[in-house]
Amino acid sequence: MTPTGSSARDLLRWGTSLLADAGVASARHDAEALLLHASGLERARLLTLGAGDKVPGEAAYRELVAERSSRVPLQHLTGRAWFRHLELAVGPGVFVPRPETEVVAQEAVDEALRLVRDGGRPVVVDLGTGSGAIAAAVATEAPGARVLAVEKGPDAHAWAARNVEGTGVELRLGDLADAFADLDGEVDVVVSNPPYIPPDAAPIDPEVRDHDPELALYGGGEDGLDALRAVERTARRLLRPGGLLVIEHADSQGESAPAVLRATAAWRDVTDLPDLTGRPRYVRARRAEQPGSER
């Protein structure tokens, strides 16, 4: 262990080494993030501290590094996660938003902005909002849209309430499977990042497996797509003809997820699209103008 009173650079080297030994892939990044959090300093100021300068919050930093070494998520230790332009409050009981979901949110933002430019006030619904990330992104990036969100988990709902405060998002506590009966046929965009992990595919990373709520991870059914099926049924009920549906899925579900939508005549223009790494990530479709027979 580095002695008490070490320089910022010494503390960063110590923290990075400890985290790397614990198997944290982003050891250097996390060590720095924790030191910035513990010290309350800006990065430029922190790295200009001399060897004789006392680093504020050194004891707290050492405790945080020890917790991160036990694979407590970085976001739980700092209490925040970044999503697009937003700084979200997160912690135990809520799924930590991931960068790959940002492209899903982009689809909803783009559609809402298009409808606003056309003179409308689009209605956007986020099913299973978790931390409120997608709903808050749409509300802040597409002013003029009416954004609603629902979350079933009481803990996650509490985090979402904190994150959407002041954005105009209308947040409800409830099940996405029967949400928003008062909006049937009136919604322009339905967007969702539902749970989609199959029951036999437990996440490898301890941060996910041990700390993200199971309600946000496991989609149900042998293929993990039961929650996505529930989203499809609810969206079918909510969307007006021509309305947009966007659902995130696992990169292994690039064929099975769109097949759920193609199994009914309710949808047209069903397309599966990648995230920024090129992996299959979400399915996009439009509510059929004349649904006809819907199985």
PDB file of C-alpha atoms in Angstrom:
ATOM      1  CA  MET A   1       0.000   0.000   0.000  1.00  0.00           C
ATOM      2  CA  THR A   2       1.190   3.518  -0.755  1.00  0.00           C
ATOM      3  CA  PRO A   3       1.882   5.502   2.411  1.00  0.00           C
ATOM      4  CA  THR A   4      -0.604   8.098   3.659  1.00  0.00           C
ATOM      5  CA  GLY A   5       0.150  11.493   2.161  1.00  0.00           C
ATOM      6  CA  SER A   6       1.141  10.138  -1.247  1.00  0.00           C
ATOM      7  CA  SER A   7       0.939  12.368  -4.306  1.00  0.00           C
ATOM      8  CA  ALA A   8      -2.026  12.237  -6.642  1.00  0.00           C
ATOM      9  CA  ARG A   9       0.032  10.381  -9.218  1.00  0.00           C
ATOM     10  CA  ASP A  10       1.148   7.829  -6.621  1.00  0.00           C
ATOM     11  CA  LEU A  11      -2.440   7.308  -5.549  1.00  0.00           C
ATOM     12  CA  LEU A  12      -3.536   6.845  -9.141  1.00  0.00           C
ATOM     13  CA  ARG A  13      -0.794   4.288  -9.764  1.00  0.00           C
ATOM     14  CA  TRP A  14      -1.755   2.425  -6.583  1.00  0.00           C
ATOM     15  CA  GLY A  15      -5.464   2.472  -7.395  1.00  0.00           C
ATOM     16  CA  THR A  16      -4.905   1.421 -11.003  1.00  0.00           C
ATOM     17  CA  SER A  17      -2.726  -1.502  -9.933  1.00  0.00           C
ATOM     18  CA  LEU A  18      -5.212  -2.691  -7.337  1.00  0.00           C
ATOM     19  CA  LEU A  19      -8.140  -2.493  -9.717  1.00  0.00           C
ATOM     20  CA  ALA A  20      -6.229  -4.215 -12.517  1.00  0.00           C
ATOM     21  CA  ASP A  21      -5.316  -7.054 -10.171  1.00  0.00           C
ATOM     22  CA  ALA A  22      -9.021  -7.391  -9.308  1.00  0.00           C
ATOM     23  CA  GLY A  23      -9.893  -7.839 -12.990  1.00  0.00           C
ATOM     24  CA  VAL A  24     -11.387  -4.396 -13.634  1.00  0.00           C
ATOM     25  CA  ALA A  25     -10.913  -3.803 -17.358  1.00  0.00           C
ATOM     26  CA  SER A  26     -11.054  -0.004 -17.086  1.00  0.00           C
ATOM     27  CA  ALA A  27      -8.667   0.173 -14.116  1.00  0.00           C
ATOM     28  CA  ARG A  28      -6.919   3.461 -14.974  1.00  0.00           C
ATOM     29  CA  HIS A  29     -10.146   5.243 -15.865  1.00  0.00           C
ATOM     30  CA  ASP A  30     -11.925   4.044 -12.736  1.00  0.00           C
ATOM     31  CA  ALA A  31      -9.034   4.898 -10.426  1.00  0.00           C
ATOM     32  CA  GLU A  32      -9.007   8.440 -11.741  1.00  0.00           C
ATOM     33  CA  ALA A  33     -12.807   8.769 -11.583  1.00  0.00           C
ATOM     34  CA  LEU A  34     -12.802   7.642  -7.958  1.00  0.00           C
ATOM     35  CA  LEU A  35     -10.003  10.026  -7.017  1.00  0.00           C
ATOM     36  CA  LEU A  36     -11.801  12.928  -8.658  1.00  0.00           C
ATOM     37  CA  HIS A  37     -14.970  11.952  -6.823  1.00  0.00           C
ATOM     38  CA  ALA A  38     -13.269  11.583  -3.449  1.00  0.00           C
ATOM     39  CA  SER A  39     -11.167  14.731  -3.727  1.00  0.00           C
ATOM     40  CA  GLY A  40     -13.831  16.976  -5.248  1.00  0.00           C
ATOM     41  CA  LEU A  41     -11.184  18.450  -7.554  1.00  0.00           C
ATOM     42  CA  GLU A  42     -11.255  19.033 -11.285  1.00  0.00           C
ATOM     43  CA  ARG A  43      -8.967  16.755 -13.296  1.00  0.00           C
ATOM     44  CA  ALA A  44      -6.602  19.538 -14.361  1.00  0.00           C
ATOM     45  CA  ARG A  45      -6.159  20.670 -10.754  1.00  0.00           C
ATOM     46  CA  LEU A  46      -5.719  17.132  -9.446  1.00  0.00           C
ATOM     47  CA  LEU A  47      -2.924  16.262 -11.861  1.00  0.00           C
ATOM     48  CA  THR A  48      -1.020  19.478 -11.121  1.00  0.00           C
ATOM     49  CA  LEU A  49      -0.708  18.728  -7.402  1.00  0.00           C
ATOM     50  CA  GLY A  50       2.922  18.409  -6.432  1.00  0.00           C
ATOM     51  CA  ALA A  51       4.551  15.604  -4.470  1.00  0.00           C
ATOM     52  CA  GLY A  52       4.227  17.599  -1.258  1.00  0.00           C
ATOM     53  CA  ASP A  53       0.624  18.649  -1.793  1.00  0.00           C
ATOM     54  CA  LYS A  54      -1.992  16.905   0.302  1.00  0.00           C
ATOM     55  CA  VAL A  55      -4.693  15.184  -1.757  1.00  0.00           C
ATOM     56  CA  PRO A  56      -8.159  15.893  -0.327  1.00  0.00           C
ATOM     57  CA  GLY A  57     -10.250  12.828   0.424  1.00  0.00           C
ATOM     58  CA  GLU A  58      -7.362  10.355   0.387  1.00  0.00           C
ATOM     59  CA  ALA A  59      -8.880   8.064   3.013  1.00  0.00           C
ATOM     60  CA  ALA A  60     -12.239   8.047   1.229  1.00  0.00           C
ATOM     61  CA  TYR A  61     -10.463   7.272  -2.030  1.00  0.00           C
ATOM     62  CA  ARG A  62      -8.759   4.229  -0.550  1.00  0.00           C
ATOM     63  CA  GLU A  63     -12.109   2.929   0.685  1.00  0.00           C
ATOM     64  CA  LEU A  64     -13.699   3.499  -2.725  1.00  0.00           C
ATOM     65  CA  VAL A  65     -10.902   1.650  -4.495  1.00  0.00           C
ATOM     66  CA  ALA A  66     -11.341  -1.274  -2.111  1.00  0.00           C
ATOM     67  CA  GLU A  67     -15.067  -1.383  -2.893  1.00  0.00           C
ATOM     68  CA  ARG A  68     -14.445  -1.148  -6.629  1.00  0.00           C
ATOM     69  CA  SER A  69     -11.943  -3.989  -6.298  1.00  0.00           C
ATOM     70  CA  SER A  70     -14.775  -6.128  -4.955  1.00  0.00           C
ATOM     71  CA  ARG A  71     -16.557  -5.281  -8.238  1.00  0.00           C
ATOM     72  CA  VAL A  72     -19.105  -2.817  -6.928  1.00  0.00           C
ATOM     73  CA  PRO A  73     -19.994  -0.800 -10.063  1.00  0.00           C
ATOM     74  CA  LEU A  74     -18.163   2.479 -10.473  1.00  0.00           C
ATOM     75  CA  GLN A  75     -21.490   4.249 -10.978  1.00  0.00           C
ATOM     76  CA  HIS A  76     -22.786   3.009  -7.623  1.00  0.00           C
ATOM     77  CA  LEU A  77     -19.713   4.442  -5.906  1.00  0.00           C
ATOM     78  CA  THR A  78     -19.864   7.845  -7.591  1.00  0.00           C
ATOM     79  CA  GLY A  79     -23.671   7.895  -7.656  1.00  0.00           C
ATOM     80  CA  ARG A  80     -23.837   8.996 -11.255  1.00  0.00           C
ATOM     81  CA  ALA A  81     -23.822   7.714 -14.825  1.00  0.00           C
ATOM     82  CA  TRP A  82     -23.578   9.575 -18.101  1.00  0.00           C
ATOM     83  CA  PHE A  83     -26.132   9.018 -20.857  1.00  0.00           C
ATOM     84  CA  ARG A  84     -25.903  11.173 -23.954  1.00  0.00           C
ATOM     85  CA  HIS A  85     -25.750  14.731 -22.525  1.00  0.00           C
ATOM     86  CA  LEU A  86     -27.310  13.753 -19.194  1.00  0.00           C
ATOM     87  CA  GLU A  87     -25.766  13.094 -15.803  1.00  0.00           C
ATOM     88  CA  LEU A  88     -28.065  10.581 -14.118  1.00  0.00           C
ATOM     89  CA  ALA A  89     -28.315   9.568 -10.478  1.00  0.00           C
ATOM     90  CA  VAL A  90     -27.934   5.800 -10.084  1.00  0.00           C
ATOM     91  CA  GLY A  91     -27.317   3.281  -7.355  1.00  0.00           C
ATOM     92  CA  PRO A  92     -28.520  -0.055  -5.953  1.00  0.00           C
ATOM     93  CA  GLY A  93     -31.881  -1.107  -7.338  1.00  0.00           C
ATOM     94  CA  VAL A  94     -31.627   0.431 -10.797  1.00  0.00           C
ATOM     95  CA  PHE A  95     -30.049  -0.739 -14.052  1.00  0.00           C
ATOM     96  CA  VAL A  96     -27.026   1.377 -14.949  1.00  0.00           C
ATOM     97  CA  PRO A  97     -27.636   2.820 -18.447  1.00  0.00           C
ATOM     98  CA  ARG A  98     -25.213   1.632 -21.120  1.00  0.00           C
ATOM     99  CA  PRO A  99     -23.696   3.556 -24.047  1.00  0.00           C
ATOM    100  CA  GLU A 100     -25.253   1.168 -26.593  1.00  0.00           C
ATOM    101  CA  THR A 101     -28.718   2.339 -25.567  1.00  0.00           C
ATOM    102  CA  GLU A 102     -27.879   5.843 -26.758  1.00  0.00           C
ATOM    103  CA  VAL A 103     -28.577   4.850 -30.384  1.00  0.00           C
ATOM    104  CA  VAL A 104     -31.998   3.556 -29.306  1.00  0.00           C
ATOM    105  CA  ALA A 105     -32.766   6.887 -27.677  1.00  0.00           C
ATOM    106  CA  GLN A 106     -31.568   8.662 -30.834  1.00  0.00           C
ATOM    107  CA  GLU A 107     -34.294   7.002 -32.904  1.00  0.00           C
ATOM    108  CA  ALA A 108     -36.970   8.295 -30.528  1.00  0.00           C
ATOM    109  CA  VAL A 109     -35.418  11.770 -30.408  1.00  0.00           C
ATOM    110  CA  ASP A 110     -35.196  12.003 -34.200  1.00  0.00           C
ATOM    111  CA  GLU A 111     -38.805  10.943 -34.693  1.00  0.00           C
ATOM    112  CA  ALA A 112     -40.064  13.331 -32.033  1.00  0.00           C
ATOM    113  CA  LEU A 113     -38.103  16.225 -33.536  1.00  0.00           C
ATOM    114  CA  ARG A 114     -39.454  15.442 -36.992  1.00  0.00           C
ATOM    115  CA  LEU A 115     -43.017  15.548 -35.719  1.00  0.00           C
ATOM    116  CA  VAL A 116     -42.393  18.759 -33.768  1.00  0.00           C
ATOM    117  CA  ARG A 117     -40.997  20.406 -36.912  1.00  0.00           C
ATOM    118  CA  ASP A 118     -44.176  19.358 -38.711  1.00  0.00           C
ATOM    119  CA  GLY A 119     -46.148  21.348 -36.158  1.00  0.00           C
ATOM    120  CA  GLY A 120     -47.314  18.558 -33.891  1.00  0.00           C
ATOM    121  CA  ARG A 121     -46.905  17.731 -30.235  1.00  0.00           C
ATOM    122  CA  PRO A 122     -45.807  14.090 -30.444  1.00  0.00           C
ATOM    123  CA  VAL A 123     -46.573  11.666 -27.661  1.00  0.00           C
ATOM    124  CA  VAL A 124     -43.581   9.479 -26.763  1.00  0.00           C
ATOM    125  CA  VAL A 125     -43.831   6.547 -24.354  1.00  0.00           C
ATOM    126  CA  ASP A 126     -40.856   4.806 -22.723  1.00  0.00           C
ATOM    127  CA  LEU A 127     -41.829   1.323 -21.506  1.00  0.00           C
ATOM    128  CA  GLY A 128     -39.726   0.034 -18.606  1.00  0.00           C
ATOM    129  CA  THR A 129     -37.774   3.240 -18.151  1.00  0.00           C
ATOM    130  CA  GLY A 130     -35.398   2.064 -15.398  1.00  0.00           C
ATOM    131  CA  SER A 131     -33.294   5.087 -14.480  1.00  0.00           C
ATOM    132  CA  GLY A 132     -35.378   7.285 -16.775  1.00  0.00           C
ATOM    133  CA  ALA A 133     -32.472   7.657 -19.195  1.00  0.00           C
ATOM    134  CA  ILE A 134     -34.331   7.369 -22.503  1.00  0.00           C
ATOM    135  CA  ALA A 135     -37.353   9.374 -21.364  1.00  0.00           C
ATOM    136  CA  ALA A 136     -35.205  12.190 -19.992  1.00  0.00           C
ATOM    137  CA  ALA A 137     -33.101  12.255 -23.164  1.00  0.00           C
ATOM    138  CA  VAL A 138     -36.165  12.579 -25.395  1.00  0.00           C
ATOM    139  CA  ALA A 139     -37.772  15.218 -23.181  1.00  0.00           C
ATOM    140  CA  THR A 140     -34.659  17.393 -23.077  1.00  0.00           C
ATOM    141  CA  GLU A 141     -33.578  16.916 -26.695  1.00  0.00           C
ATOM    142  CA  ALA A 142     -37.011  17.181 -28.285  1.00  0.00           C
ATOM    143  CA  PRO A 143     -38.743  20.032 -26.463  1.00  0.00           C
ATOM    144  CA  GLY A 144     -42.348  20.197 -27.496  1.00  0.00           C
ATOM    145  CA  ALA A 145     -42.899  16.459 -27.204  1.00  0.00           C
ATOM    146  CA  ARG A 146     -45.067  14.975 -24.493  1.00  0.00           C
ATOM    147  CA  VAL A 147     -43.015  12.195 -22.889  1.00  0.00           C
ATOM    148  CA  LEU A 148     -44.400   9.525 -20.585  1.00  0.00           C
ATOM    149  CA  ALA A 149     -42.608   6.638 -18.900  1.00  0.00           C
ATOM    150  CA  VAL A 150     -43.491   3.637 -16.777  1.00  0.00           C
ATOM    151  CA  GLU A 151     -41.390   1.510 -14.428  1.00  0.00           C
ATOM    152  CA  LYS A 152     -42.435  -1.542 -12.426  1.00  0.00           C
ATOM    153  CA  GLY A 153     -39.603  -1.762  -9.883  1.00  0.00           C
ATOM    154  CA  PRO A 154     -40.202   0.549  -6.897  1.00  0.00           C
ATOM    155  CA  ASP A 155     -36.480   1.185  -6.363  1.00  0.00           C
ATOM    156  CA  ALA A 156     -35.840   1.932 -10.022  1.00  0.00           C
ATOM    157  CA  HIS A 157     -38.962   4.103 -10.130  1.00  0.00           C
ATOM    158  CA  ALA A 158     -37.539   6.200  -7.284  1.00  0.00           C
ATOM    159  CA  TRP A 159     -34.286   6.725  -9.200  1.00  0.00           C
ATOM    160  CA  ALA A 160     -36.233   7.588 -12.355  1.00  0.00           C
ATOM    161  CA  ALA A 161     -38.340  10.115 -10.468  1.00  0.00           C
ATOM    162  CA  ARG A 162     -35.160  11.848  -9.392  1.00  0.00           C
ATOM    163  CA  ASN A 163     -33.704  11.839 -12.911  1.00  0.00           C
ATOM    164  CA  VAL A 164     -36.767  13.127 -14.760  1.00  0.00           C
ATOM    165  CA  GLU A 165     -37.540  15.859 -12.264  1.00  0.00           C
ATOM    166  CA  GLY A 166     -37.848  19.164 -14.091  1.00  0.00           C
ATOM    167  CA  THR A 167     -37.860  17.567 -17.559  1.00  0.00           C
ATOM    168  CA  GLY A 168     -41.632  17.379 -17.959  1.00  0.00           C
ATOM    169  CA  VAL A 169     -41.627  13.572 -18.213  1.00  0.00           C
ATOM    170  CA  GLU A 170     -44.846  12.049 -16.856  1.00  0.00           C
ATOM    171  CA  LEU A 171     -43.660   9.050 -14.828  1.00  0.00           C
ATOM    172  CA  ARG A 172     -45.905   6.221 -13.652  1.00  0.00           C
ATOM    173  CA  LEU A 173     -45.345   3.196 -11.433  1.00  0.00           C
ATOM    174  CA  GLY A 174     -46.678   0.090 -13.132  1.00  0.00           C
ATOM    175  CA  ASP A 175     -46.201  -2.859 -15.457  1.00  0.00           C
ATOM    176  CA  LEU A 176     -45.334  -2.128 -19.079  1.00  0.00           C
ATOM    177  CA  ALA A 177     -47.642  -4.967 -20.120  1.00  0.00           C
ATOM    178  CA  ASP A 178     -50.813  -3.037 -19.278  1.00  0.00           C
ATOM    179  CA  ALA A 179     -49.574   0.554 -19.043  1.00  0.00           C
ATOM    180  CA  PHE A 180     -51.227   3.686 -20.451  1.00  0.00           C
ATOM    181  CA  ALA A 181     -54.695   2.298 -21.216  1.00  0.00           C
ATOM    182  CA  ASP A 182     -55.785   5.940 -21.415  1.00  0.00           C
ATOM    183  CA  LEU A 183     -53.562   6.491 -24.464  1.00  0.00           C
ATOM    184  CA  ASP A 184     -54.650   3.634 -26.718  1.00  0.00           C
ATOM    185  CA  GLY A 185     -54.187   4.627 -30.357  1.00  0.00           C
ATOM    186  CA  GLU A 186     -52.855   8.084 -29.486  1.00  0.00           C
ATOM    187  CA  VAL A 187     -49.091   7.531 -29.186  1.00  0.00           C
ATOM    188  CA  ASP A 188     -46.568   8.532 -31.856  1.00  0.00           C
ATOM    189  CA  VAL A 189     -43.449   6.763 -30.548  1.00  0.00           C
ATOM    190  CA  VAL A 190     -42.949   3.786 -28.264  1.00  0.00           C
ATOM    191  CA  VAL A 191     -39.381   3.126 -27.187  1.00  0.00           C
ATOM    192  CA  SER A 192     -38.103   0.474 -24.802  1.00  0.00           C
ATOM    193  CA  ASN A 193     -34.985  -1.174 -23.446  1.00  0.00           C
ATOM    194  CA  PRO A 194     -36.668  -4.203 -21.869  1.00  0.00           C
ATOM    195  CA  PRO A 195     -34.904  -7.046 -20.057  1.00  0.00           C
ATOM    196  CA  TYR A 196     -33.761  -9.588 -22.650  1.00  0.00           C
ATOM    197  CA  ILE A 197     -31.195 -11.974 -21.161  1.00  0.00           C
ATOM    198  CA  PRO A 198     -32.229 -15.653 -21.503  1.00  0.00           C
ATOM    199  CA  PRO A 199     -32.445 -17.619 -18.215  1.00  0.00           C
ATOM    200  CA  ASP A 200     -29.408 -19.765 -19.046  1.00  0.00           C
ATOM    201  CA  ALA A 201     -27.136 -16.841 -19.960  1.00  0.00           C
ATOM    202  CA  ALA A 202     -26.187 -15.209 -16.668  1.00  0.00           C
ATOM    203  CA  PRO A 203     -23.882 -12.206 -17.215  1.00  0.00           C
ATOM    204  CA  ILE A 204     -20.183 -12.854 -16.689  1.00  0.00           C
ATOM    205  CA  ASP A 205     -19.307  -9.448 -15.248  1.00  0.00           C
ATOM    206  CA  PRO A 206     -19.913  -9.309 -11.477  1.00  0.00           C
ATOM    207  CA  GLU A 207     -20.963  -5.663 -11.793  1.00  0.00           C
ATOM    208  CA  VAL A 208     -23.958  -6.739 -13.866  1.00  0.00           C
ATOM    209  CA  ARG A 209     -24.683 -10.159 -12.373  1.00  0.00           C
ATOM    210  CA  ASP A 210     -24.458  -9.097  -8.731  1.00  0.00           C
ATOM    211  CA  HIS A 211     -25.631  -5.490  -8.806  1.00  0.00           C
ATOM    212  CA  ASP A 212     -28.080  -4.788 -11.643  1.00  0.00           C
ATOM    213  CA  PRO A 213     -31.621  -5.776 -10.585  1.00  0.00           C
ATOM    214  CA  GLU A 214     -32.819  -9.111 -12.020  1.00  0.00           C
ATOM    215  CA  LEU A 215     -36.048  -7.424 -13.091  1.00  0.00           C
ATOM    216  CA  ALA A 216     -33.995  -5.364 -15.558  1.00  0.00           C
ATOM    217  CA  LEU A 217     -31.882  -8.262 -16.826  1.00  0.00           C
ATOM    218  CA  TYR A 218     -33.843 -11.429 -17.497  1.00  0.00           C
ATOM    219  CA  GLY A 219     -36.481 -11.171 -20.204  1.00  0.00           C
ATOM    220  CA  GLY A 220     -38.352 -14.393 -19.490  1.00  0.00           C
ATOM    221  CA  GLY A 221     -39.060 -17.371 -21.706  1.00  0.00           C
ATOM    222  CA  GLU A 222     -36.488 -19.777 -23.077  1.00  0.00           C
ATOM    223  CA  ASP A 223     -35.180 -17.144 -25.484  1.00  0.00           C
ATOM    224  CA  GLY A 224     -35.308 -14.168 -23.101  1.00  0.00           C
ATOM    225  CA  LEU A 225     -37.806 -12.358 -25.323  1.00  0.00           C
ATOM    226  CA  ASP A 226     -41.020 -12.552 -23.306  1.00  0.00           C
ATOM    227  CA  ALA A 227     -40.584  -8.967 -22.095  1.00  0.00           C
ATOM    228  CA  LEU A 228     -40.015  -7.837 -25.682  1.00  0.00           C
ATOM    229  CA  ARG A 229     -43.221  -9.650 -26.654  1.00  0.00           C
ATOM    230  CA  ALA A 230     -45.057  -7.726 -23.932  1.00  0.00           C
ATOM    231  CA  VAL A 231     -43.625  -4.462 -25.288  1.00  0.00           C
ATOM    232  CA  GLU A 232     -44.807  -5.401 -28.776  1.00  0.00           C
ATOM    233  CA  ARG A 233     -48.345  -6.093 -27.571  1.00  0.00           C
ATOM    234  CA  THR A 234     -48.517  -2.853 -25.606  1.00  0.00           C
ATOM    235  CA  ALA A 235     -47.070  -0.835 -28.475  1.00  0.00           C
ATOM    236  CA  ARG A 236     -49.569  -2.424 -30.852  1.00  0.00           C
ATOM    237  CA  ARG A 237     -52.323  -1.087 -28.617  1.00  0.00           C
ATOM    238  CA  LEU A 238     -50.824   2.357 -28.000  1.00  0.00           C
ATOM    239  CA  LEU A 239     -49.495   3.465 -31.370  1.00  0.00           C
ATOM    240  CA  ARG A 240     -51.493   5.292 -33.973  1.00  0.00           C
ATOM    241  CA  PRO A 241     -51.177   3.993 -37.565  1.00  0.00           C
ATOM    242  CA  GLY A 242     -47.700   4.937 -38.801  1.00  0.00           C
ATOM    243  CA  GLY A 243     -46.369   5.333 -35.258  1.00  0.00           C
ATOM    244  CA  LEU A 244     -42.794   4.267 -34.551  1.00  0.00           C
ATOM    245  CA  LEU A 245     -41.673   1.384 -32.323  1.00  0.00           C
ATOM    246  CA  VAL A 246     -38.042   1.017 -31.209  1.00  0.00           C
ATOM    247  CA  ILE A 247     -36.939  -1.876 -28.962  1.00  0.00           C
ATOM    248  CA  GLU A 248     -33.443  -2.740 -27.785  1.00  0.00           C
ATOM    249  CA  HIS A 249     -32.304  -6.379 -27.702  1.00  0.00           C
ATOM    250  CA  ALA A 250     -29.178  -8.461 -27.133  1.00  0.00           C
ATOM    251  CA  ASP A 251     -26.616  -8.695 -29.923  1.00  0.00           C
ATOM    252  CA  SER A 252     -27.476 -12.405 -30.258  1.00  0.00           C
ATOM    253  CA  GLN A 253     -31.141 -11.574 -30.993  1.00  0.00           C
ATOM    254  CA  GLY A 254     -30.711  -9.772 -34.311  1.00  0.00           C
ATOM    255  CA  GLU A 255     -32.933 -12.337 -36.030  1.00  0.00           C
ATOM    256  CA  SER A 256     -35.209 -13.545 -33.228  1.00  0.00           C
ATOM    257  CA  ALA A 257     -36.254 -10.069 -32.016  1.00  0.00           C
ATOM    258  CA  PRO A 258     -37.528  -8.757 -35.381  1.00  0.00           C
ATOM    259  CA  ALA A 259     -39.182 -12.147 -35.953  1.00  0.00           C
ATOM    260  CA  VAL A 260     -41.503 -11.344 -33.029  1.00  0.00           C
ATOM    261  CA  LEU A 261     -42.802  -8.299 -34.908  1.00  0.00           C
ATOM    262  CA  ARG A 262     -42.919 -10.014 -38.283  1.00  0.00           C
ATOM    263  CA  ALA A 263     -45.152 -12.715 -36.819  1.00  0.00           C
ATOM    264  CA  THR A 264     -48.090 -10.297 -36.824  1.00  0.00           C
ATOM    265  CA  ALA A 265     -49.601  -8.067 -39.502  1.00  0.00           C
ATOM    266  CA  ALA A 266     -49.550  -5.155 -37.073  1.00  0.00           C
ATOM    267  CA  TRP A 267     -46.149  -3.936 -38.253  1.00  0.00           C
ATOM    268  CA  ARG A 268     -44.484  -2.727 -41.411  1.00  0.00           C
ATOM    269  CA  ASP A 269     -40.931  -1.703 -42.255  1.00  0.00           C
ATOM    270  CA  VAL A 270     -39.502  -4.033 -39.610  1.00  0.00           C
ATOM    271  CA  THR A 271     -35.748  -3.433 -39.596  1.00  0.00           C
ATOM    272  CA  ASP A 272     -32.970  -4.555 -37.304  1.00  0.00           C
ATOM    273  CA  LEU A 273     -30.165  -2.058 -36.724  1.00  0.00           C
ATOM    274  CA  PRO A 274     -26.696  -2.065 -35.113  1.00  0.00           C
ATOM    275  CA  ASP A 275     -25.138  -0.062 -32.311  1.00  0.00           C
ATOM    276  CA  LEU A 276     -21.981   1.987 -32.779  1.00  0.00           C
ATOM    277  CA  THR A 277     -19.815  -1.142 -32.527  1.00  0.00           C
ATOM    278  CA  GLY A 278     -21.666  -2.767 -35.415  1.00  0.00           C
ATOM    279  CA  ARG A 279     -23.446  -5.359 -33.269  1.00  0.00           C
ATOM    280  CA  PRO A 280     -27.179  -6.003 -33.749  1.00  0.00           C
ATOM    281  CA  ARG A 281     -28.842  -3.830 -31.092  1.00  0.00           C
ATOM    282  CA  TYR A 282     -32.433  -2.794 -31.773  1.00  0.00           C
ATOM    283  CA  VAL A 283     -35.461  -3.414 -33.940  1.00  0.00           C
ATOM    284  CA  ARG A 284     -37.454  -0.581 -35.496  1.00  0.00           C
ATOM    285  CA  ALA A 285     -40.916  -0.809 -37.051  1.00  0.00           C
ATOM    286  CA  ARG A 286     -43.998   1.217 -37.948  1.00  0.00           C
ATOM    287  CA  ARG A 287     -47.571   0.497 -36.917  1.00  0.00           C
ATOM    288  CA  ALA A 288     -49.376  -0.732 -40.001  1.00  0.00           C
ATOM    289  CA  GLU A 289     -51.757   1.772 -41.574  1.00  0.00           C
ATOM    290  CA  GLN A 290     -54.341  -0.965 -42.051  1.00  0.00           C
ATOM    291  CA  PRO A 291     -53.428  -3.654 -39.520  1.00  0.00           C
ATOM    292  CA  GLY A 292     -55.886  -6.222 -40.825  1.00  0.00           C
ATOM    293  CA  SER A 293     -55.649  -9.631 -39.135  1.00  0.00           C
ATOM    294  CA  GLU A 294     -53.316  -9.500 -36.147  1.00  0.00           C
ATOM    295  CA  ARG A 295     -52.394 -12.793 -34.562  1.00  0.00           C
TER     296      ARG A 295
END
